[in-house]
mmCIF file of N, CA and C in Angstrom:
data_model
loop_
_atom_site.group_PDB
_atom_site.id
_atom_site.type_symbol
_atom_site.label_atom_id
_atom_site.label_comp_id
_atom_site.label_asym_id
_atom_site.label_seq_id
_atom_site.Cartn_x
_atom_site.Cartn_y
_atom_site.Cartn_z
ATOM 1 N N UNK A 1 94.710 101.237 104.357
ATOM 2 C CA UNK A 1 93.488 101.222 105.135
ATOM 3 C C UNK A 1 92.381 100.596 104.299
ATOM 4 N N UNK A 2 91.448 99.913 104.957
ATOM 5 C CA UNK A 2 90.325 99.316 104.241
ATOM 6 C C UNK A 2 89.017 99.565 104.993
ATOM 7 N N UNK A 3 87.943 99.697 104.239
ATOM 8 C CA UNK A 3 86.589 99.819 104.784
ATOM 9 C C UNK A 3 85.610 99.703 103.632
ATOM 10 N N UNK A 4 84.531 98.999 103.848
ATOM 11 C CA UNK A 4 83.460 98.866 102.854
ATOM 12 C C UNK A 4 83.974 98.390 101.503
ATOM 13 N N UNK A 5 84.985 97.519 101.496
ATOM 14 C CA UNK A 5 85.549 97.008 100.255
ATOM 15 C C UNK A 5 86.516 97.960 99.582
ATOM 16 N N UNK A 6 86.704 99.123 100.160
ATOM 17 C CA UNK A 6 87.579 100.163 99.618
ATOM 18 C C UNK A 6 88.975 99.984 100.200
ATOM 19 N N UNK A 7 89.996 100.244 99.403
ATOM 20 C CA UNK A 7 91.377 100.201 99.885
ATOM 21 C C UNK A 7 91.986 101.578 99.635
ATOM 22 N N UNK A 8 92.626 102.133 100.669
ATOM 23 C CA UNK A 8 93.310 103.417 100.523
ATOM 24 C C UNK A 8 94.754 103.254 100.962
ATOM 25 N N UNK A 9 95.655 103.609 100.078
ATOM 26 C CA UNK A 9 97.076 103.626 100.392
ATOM 27 C C UNK A 9 97.412 105.058 100.798
ATOM 28 N N UNK A 10 97.931 105.223 102.011
ATOM 29 C CA UNK A 10 98.168 106.555 102.565
ATOM 30 C C UNK A 10 99.648 106.731 102.891
ATOM 31 N N UNK A 11 100.194 107.874 102.507
ATOM 32 C CA UNK A 11 101.563 108.209 102.896
ATOM 33 C C UNK A 11 101.543 109.597 103.530
ATOM 34 N N UNK A 12 102.182 109.688 104.705
ATOM 35 C CA UNK A 12 102.289 110.955 105.429
ATOM 36 C C UNK A 12 103.773 111.176 105.688
ATOM 37 N N UNK A 13 104.303 112.307 105.175
ATOM 38 C CA UNK A 13 105.730 112.542 105.394
ATOM 39 C C UNK A 13 105.992 114.019 105.663
ATOM 40 N N UNK A 14 106.908 114.330 106.556
ATOM 41 C CA UNK A 14 107.926 113.455 107.123
ATOM 42 C C UNK A 14 107.494 112.661 108.357
ATOM 43 N N UNK A 15 106.261 112.814 108.810
ATOM 44 C CA UNK A 15 105.797 112.040 109.957
ATOM 45 C C UNK A 15 106.301 112.568 111.286
ATOM 46 N N UNK A 16 106.290 113.896 111.425
ATOM 47 C CA UNK A 16 106.738 114.506 112.682
ATOM 48 C C UNK A 16 105.926 115.775 112.937
ATOM 49 N N UNK A 17 106.153 116.402 114.100
ATOM 50 C CA UNK A 17 105.447 117.627 114.457
ATOM 51 C C UNK A 17 105.682 118.682 113.378
ATOM 52 N N UNK A 18 104.604 119.376 113.023
ATOM 53 C CA UNK A 18 104.665 120.407 111.988
ATOM 54 C C UNK A 18 103.860 119.993 110.778
ATOM 55 N N UNK A 19 104.139 120.658 109.666
ATOM 56 C CA UNK A 19 103.424 120.376 108.417
ATOM 57 C C UNK A 19 103.925 119.069 107.800
ATOM 58 N N UNK A 20 102.989 118.265 107.320
ATOM 59 C CA UNK A 20 103.292 116.981 106.686
ATOM 60 C C UNK A 20 102.507 116.873 105.393
ATOM 61 N N UNK A 21 103.150 116.355 104.368
ATOM 62 C CA UNK A 21 102.472 116.113 103.092
ATOM 63 C C UNK A 21 101.782 114.762 103.156
ATOM 64 N N UNK A 22 100.538 114.718 102.695
ATOM 65 C CA UNK A 22 99.788 113.467 102.677
ATOM 66 C C UNK A 22 99.366 113.148 101.250
ATOM 67 N N UNK A 23 99.496 111.878 100.881
ATOM 68 C CA UNK A 23 99.019 111.381 99.589
ATOM 69 C C UNK A 23 98.127 110.177 99.858
ATOM 70 N N UNK A 24 96.985 110.152 99.183
ATOM 71 C CA UNK A 24 96.022 109.066 99.340
ATOM 72 C C UNK A 24 95.672 108.532 97.965
ATOM 73 N N UNK A 25 95.858 107.230 97.766
ATOM 74 C CA UNK A 25 95.470 106.548 96.528
ATOM 75 C C UNK A 25 94.357 105.577 96.880
ATOM 76 N N UNK A 26 93.230 105.695 96.201
ATOM 77 C CA UNK A 26 92.034 104.915 96.524
ATOM 78 C C UNK A 26 91.755 103.876 95.453
ATOM 79 N N UNK A 27 91.485 102.648 95.889
ATOM 80 C CA UNK A 27 90.990 101.601 94.994
ATOM 81 C C UNK A 27 89.565 101.294 95.427
ATOM 82 N N UNK A 28 88.580 101.564 94.557
ATOM 83 C CA UNK A 28 87.181 101.332 94.905
ATOM 84 C C UNK A 28 86.875 99.849 95.142
ATOM 85 N N UNK A 29 85.710 99.566 95.718
ATOM 86 C CA UNK A 29 85.321 98.179 95.996
ATOM 87 C C UNK A 29 85.433 97.289 94.763
ATOM 88 N N UNK A 30 85.918 96.072 94.980
ATOM 89 C CA UNK A 30 86.045 95.101 93.908
ATOM 90 C C UNK A 30 87.234 95.346 92.999
ATOM 91 N N UNK A 31 88.116 96.284 93.362
ATOM 92 C CA UNK A 31 89.282 96.571 92.530
ATOM 93 C C UNK A 31 88.941 97.368 91.287
ATOM 94 N N UNK A 32 87.760 97.951 91.257
ATOM 95 C CA UNK A 32 87.316 98.734 90.110
ATOM 96 C C UNK A 32 88.275 99.886 89.830
ATOM 97 N N UNK A 33 88.370 100.285 88.576
ATOM 98 C CA UNK A 33 89.180 101.446 88.233
ATOM 99 C C UNK A 33 88.317 102.699 88.082
ATOM 100 N N UNK A 34 87.017 102.570 88.392
ATOM 101 C CA UNK A 34 86.137 103.726 88.327
ATOM 102 C C UNK A 34 86.560 104.758 89.365
ATOM 103 N N UNK A 35 86.498 106.035 89.022
ATOM 104 C CA UNK A 35 86.898 107.052 89.995
ATOM 105 C C UNK A 35 85.863 107.228 91.098
ATOM 106 N N UNK A 36 86.351 107.518 92.308
ATOM 107 C CA UNK A 36 85.456 107.887 93.392
ATOM 108 C C UNK A 36 85.115 109.359 93.215
ATOM 109 N N UNK A 37 84.076 109.832 93.891
ATOM 110 C CA UNK A 37 83.638 111.216 93.701
ATOM 111 C C UNK A 37 84.482 112.229 94.461
ATOM 112 N N UNK A 38 85.137 111.792 95.532
ATOM 113 C CA UNK A 38 85.960 112.725 96.292
ATOM 114 C C UNK A 38 86.412 112.126 97.603
ATOM 115 N N UNK A 39 87.248 112.884 98.310
ATOM 116 C CA UNK A 39 87.742 112.455 99.621
ATOM 117 C C UNK A 39 88.042 113.673 100.473
ATOM 118 N N UNK A 40 87.808 113.526 101.773
ATOM 119 C CA UNK A 40 88.183 114.542 102.750
ATOM 120 C C UNK A 40 88.943 113.840 103.862
ATOM 121 N N UNK A 41 89.701 114.608 104.636
ATOM 122 C CA UNK A 41 90.475 114.019 105.725
ATOM 123 C C UNK A 41 90.418 114.935 106.937
ATOM 124 N N UNK A 42 90.683 114.345 108.097
ATOM 125 C CA UNK A 42 90.747 115.118 109.332
ATOM 126 C C UNK A 42 91.669 114.415 110.321
ATOM 127 N N UNK A 43 92.243 115.186 111.234
ATOM 128 C CA UNK A 43 93.125 114.644 112.258
ATOM 129 C C UNK A 43 92.685 115.147 113.621
ATOM 130 N N UNK A 44 92.909 114.325 114.641
ATOM 131 C CA UNK A 44 92.602 114.717 116.015
ATOM 132 C C UNK A 44 93.593 114.038 116.944
ATOM 133 N N UNK A 45 93.709 114.587 118.140
ATOM 134 C CA UNK A 45 94.554 114.001 119.171
ATOM 135 C C UNK A 45 93.703 113.921 120.441
ATOM 136 N N UNK A 46 92.865 112.881 120.535
ATOM 137 C CA UNK A 46 91.927 112.772 121.659
ATOM 138 C C UNK A 46 92.606 112.816 123.028
ATOM 139 N N UNK A 47 93.792 112.228 123.170
ATOM 140 C CA UNK A 47 94.464 112.186 124.470
ATOM 141 C C UNK A 47 94.820 113.580 124.990
ATOM 142 N N UNK A 48 94.941 114.557 124.097
ATOM 143 C CA UNK A 48 95.265 115.928 124.491
ATOM 144 C C UNK A 48 94.062 116.857 124.345
ATOM 145 N N UNK A 49 92.899 116.280 124.045
ATOM 146 C CA UNK A 49 91.690 117.088 123.891
ATOM 147 C C UNK A 49 91.666 117.922 122.625
ATOM 148 N N UNK A 50 92.460 117.557 121.624
ATOM 149 C CA UNK A 50 92.474 118.290 120.351
ATOM 150 C C UNK A 50 91.415 117.675 119.434
ATOM 151 N N UNK A 51 90.356 118.450 119.124
ATOM 152 C CA UNK A 51 89.272 117.912 118.289
ATOM 153 C C UNK A 51 89.696 117.768 116.830
ATOM 154 N N UNK A 52 88.867 117.084 116.078
ATOM 155 C CA UNK A 52 89.146 116.840 114.656
ATOM 156 C C UNK A 52 89.268 118.158 113.895
ATOM 157 N N UNK A 53 90.376 118.275 113.168
ATOM 158 C CA UNK A 53 90.615 119.435 112.309
ATOM 159 C C UNK A 53 90.704 118.943 110.871
ATOM 160 N N UNK A 54 90.025 119.626 109.953
ATOM 161 C CA UNK A 54 90.049 119.174 108.559
ATOM 162 C C UNK A 54 91.397 119.398 107.901
ATOM 163 N N UNK A 55 91.727 118.517 106.984
ATOM 164 C CA UNK A 55 92.903 118.658 106.125
ATOM 165 C C UNK A 55 92.375 118.864 104.711
ATOM 166 N N UNK A 56 92.816 119.915 104.053
ATOM 167 C CA UNK A 56 92.356 120.188 102.696
ATOM 168 C C UNK A 56 93.060 119.249 101.730
ATOM 169 N N UNK A 57 92.267 118.530 100.945
ATOM 170 C CA UNK A 57 92.816 117.621 99.940
ATOM 171 C C UNK A 57 92.517 118.148 98.551
ATOM 172 N N UNK A 58 93.488 118.033 97.678
ATOM 173 C CA UNK A 58 93.323 118.385 96.275
ATOM 174 C C UNK A 58 93.295 117.107 95.457
ATOM 175 N N UNK A 59 92.547 117.101 94.369
ATOM 176 C CA UNK A 59 92.516 115.957 93.469
ATOM 177 C C UNK A 59 93.709 116.045 92.533
ATOM 178 N N UNK A 60 94.569 115.030 92.585
ATOM 179 C CA UNK A 60 95.764 114.986 91.746
ATOM 180 C C UNK A 60 95.527 114.206 90.455
ATOM 181 N N UNK A 61 94.508 113.385 90.442
ATOM 182 C CA UNK A 61 94.175 112.529 89.308
ATOM 183 C C UNK A 61 93.084 111.588 89.767
ATOM 184 N N UNK A 62 92.716 110.659 88.918
ATOM 185 C CA UNK A 62 91.670 109.709 89.285
ATOM 186 C C UNK A 62 92.081 108.951 90.545
ATOM 187 N N UNK A 63 91.303 109.124 91.607
ATOM 188 C CA UNK A 63 91.488 108.406 92.878
ATOM 189 C C UNK A 63 92.810 108.721 93.580
ATOM 190 N N UNK A 64 93.426 109.842 93.270
ATOM 191 C CA UNK A 64 94.665 110.284 93.935
ATOM 192 C C UNK A 64 94.414 111.666 94.516
ATOM 193 N N UNK A 65 94.601 111.773 95.829
ATOM 194 C CA UNK A 65 94.373 113.022 96.538
ATOM 195 C C UNK A 65 95.621 113.371 97.335
ATOM 196 N N UNK A 66 95.893 114.674 97.470
ATOM 197 C CA UNK A 66 97.044 115.093 98.259
ATOM 198 C C UNK A 66 96.692 116.355 99.026
ATOM 199 N N UNK A 67 97.492 116.625 100.037
ATOM 200 C CA UNK A 67 97.278 117.823 100.838
ATOM 201 C C UNK A 67 98.343 117.934 101.910
ATOM 202 N N UNK A 68 98.106 118.868 102.829
ATOM 203 C CA UNK A 68 99.016 119.084 103.942
ATOM 204 C C UNK A 68 98.218 118.963 105.229
ATOM 205 N N UNK A 69 98.793 118.248 106.181
ATOM 206 C CA UNK A 69 98.189 118.103 107.494
ATOM 207 C C UNK A 69 99.223 118.536 108.525
ATOM 208 N N UNK A 70 98.773 119.237 109.558
ATOM 209 C CA UNK A 70 99.687 119.712 110.603
ATOM 210 C C UNK A 70 99.443 118.961 111.899
ATOM 211 N N UNK A 71 100.521 118.470 112.472
ATOM 212 C CA UNK A 71 100.494 117.839 113.789
ATOM 213 C C UNK A 71 101.166 118.823 114.737
ATOM 214 N N UNK A 72 100.428 119.336 115.713
ATOM 215 C CA UNK A 72 100.915 120.416 116.568
ATOM 216 C C UNK A 72 101.768 119.955 117.736
ATOM 217 N N UNK A 73 101.720 118.660 118.046
ATOM 218 C CA UNK A 73 102.523 118.126 119.140
ATOM 219 C C UNK A 73 102.680 116.624 118.966
ATOM 220 N N UNK A 74 103.647 116.030 119.662
ATOM 221 C CA UNK A 74 103.813 114.576 119.572
ATOM 222 C C UNK A 74 102.607 113.848 120.159
ATOM 223 N N UNK A 75 102.380 112.627 119.706
ATOM 224 C CA UNK A 75 101.305 111.814 120.267
ATOM 225 C C UNK A 75 100.768 110.824 119.260
ATOM 226 N N UNK A 76 99.760 110.083 119.688
ATOM 227 C CA UNK A 76 99.084 109.095 118.846
ATOM 228 C C UNK A 76 97.870 109.764 118.196
ATOM 229 N N UNK A 77 98.074 110.356 117.034
ATOM 230 C CA UNK A 77 97.029 111.099 116.331
ATOM 231 C C UNK A 77 96.077 110.148 115.611
ATOM 232 N N UNK A 78 94.812 110.539 115.537
ATOM 233 C CA UNK A 78 93.815 109.811 114.761
ATOM 234 C C UNK A 78 93.696 110.493 113.400
ATOM 235 N N UNK A 79 93.875 109.715 112.342
ATOM 236 C CA UNK A 79 93.770 110.219 110.966
ATOM 237 C C UNK A 79 92.575 109.532 110.331
ATOM 238 N N UNK A 80 91.617 110.330 109.845
ATOM 239 C CA UNK A 80 90.405 109.783 109.234
ATOM 240 C C UNK A 80 90.257 110.288 107.806
ATOM 241 N N UNK A 81 89.816 109.399 106.943
ATOM 242 C CA UNK A 81 89.528 109.740 105.549
ATOM 243 C C UNK A 81 88.071 109.375 105.289
ATOM 244 N N UNK A 82 87.329 110.297 104.714
ATOM 245 C CA UNK A 82 85.951 110.024 104.300
ATOM 246 C C UNK A 82 85.946 110.045 102.781
ATOM 247 N N UNK A 83 85.658 108.898 102.184
ATOM 248 C CA UNK A 83 85.658 108.773 100.727
ATOM 249 C C UNK A 83 84.217 108.717 100.231
ATOM 250 N N UNK A 84 83.903 109.579 99.274
ATOM 251 C CA UNK A 84 82.587 109.574 98.639
ATOM 252 C C UNK A 84 82.676 108.626 97.447
ATOM 253 N N UNK A 85 82.208 107.387 97.653
ATOM 254 C CA UNK A 85 82.317 106.350 96.626
ATOM 255 C C UNK A 85 81.336 106.618 95.489
ATOM 256 N N UNK A 86 80.096 106.960 95.850
ATOM 257 C CA UNK A 86 79.051 107.274 94.871
ATOM 258 C C UNK A 86 78.148 108.328 95.498
ATOM 259 N N UNK A 87 77.126 108.733 94.795
ATOM 260 C CA UNK A 87 76.195 109.734 95.317
ATOM 261 C C UNK A 87 75.572 109.299 96.644
ATOM 262 N N UNK A 88 75.398 107.992 96.835
ATOM 263 C CA UNK A 88 74.715 107.498 98.029
ATOM 264 C C UNK A 88 75.591 106.682 98.981
ATOM 265 N N UNK A 89 76.887 106.575 98.689
ATOM 266 C CA UNK A 89 77.739 105.724 99.513
ATOM 267 C C UNK A 89 79.045 106.424 99.877
ATOM 268 N N UNK A 90 79.337 106.417 101.192
ATOM 269 C CA UNK A 90 80.615 106.927 101.685
ATOM 270 C C UNK A 90 81.282 105.842 102.522
ATOM 271 N N UNK A 91 82.569 105.991 102.718
ATOM 272 C CA UNK A 91 83.317 105.057 103.567
ATOM 273 C C UNK A 91 84.228 105.870 104.472
ATOM 274 N N UNK A 92 84.304 105.471 105.735
ATOM 275 C CA UNK A 92 85.194 106.096 106.698
ATOM 276 C C UNK A 92 86.352 105.157 106.965
ATOM 277 N N UNK A 93 87.569 105.630 106.737
ATOM 278 C CA UNK A 93 88.776 104.859 107.009
ATOM 279 C C UNK A 93 89.538 105.586 108.096
ATOM 280 N N UNK A 94 90.051 104.833 109.071
ATOM 281 C CA UNK A 94 90.675 105.466 110.221
ATOM 282 C C UNK A 94 91.952 104.730 110.596
ATOM 283 N N UNK A 95 92.963 105.499 111.028
ATOM 284 C CA UNK A 95 94.225 104.912 111.479
ATOM 285 C C UNK A 95 94.813 105.789 112.585
ATOM 286 N N UNK A 96 95.664 105.172 113.382
ATOM 287 C CA UNK A 96 96.427 105.909 114.388
ATOM 288 C C UNK A 96 97.804 106.195 113.797
ATOM 289 N N UNK A 97 98.216 107.453 113.902
ATOM 290 C CA UNK A 97 99.504 107.879 113.350
ATOM 291 C C UNK A 97 100.384 108.335 114.514
ATOM 292 N N UNK A 98 101.457 107.579 114.801
ATOM 293 C CA UNK A 98 102.353 108.008 115.880
ATOM 294 C C UNK A 98 103.277 109.132 115.410
ATOM 295 N N UNK A 99 103.218 110.257 116.109
ATOM 296 C CA UNK A 99 104.069 111.399 115.774
ATOM 297 C C UNK A 99 105.048 111.606 116.926
ATOM 298 N N UNK A 100 106.344 111.392 116.670
ATOM 299 C CA UNK A 100 107.343 111.527 117.739
ATOM 300 C C UNK A 100 107.607 112.986 118.117
#
């Protein structure tokens, strides 16, 4: 995913209904190796009226975050990551995640 010059590599597994492990690796704007201040995530299923629910992320190392996200039913889920790049700058990255 990309936004505001930021690149995030995201892995969600096993990619089905239930609990899924998520890993996010962030590359700051310009390919910098400077660490970002943090990241949060949330998932929603607008087609079923399921509002955004937060996913707790833990810091695994510089620019590496992990956590667990639950998909309660099949569908085209919206996965959003909010990255705190600096004290005054955030970036929102969004993707659709198909859950069979």
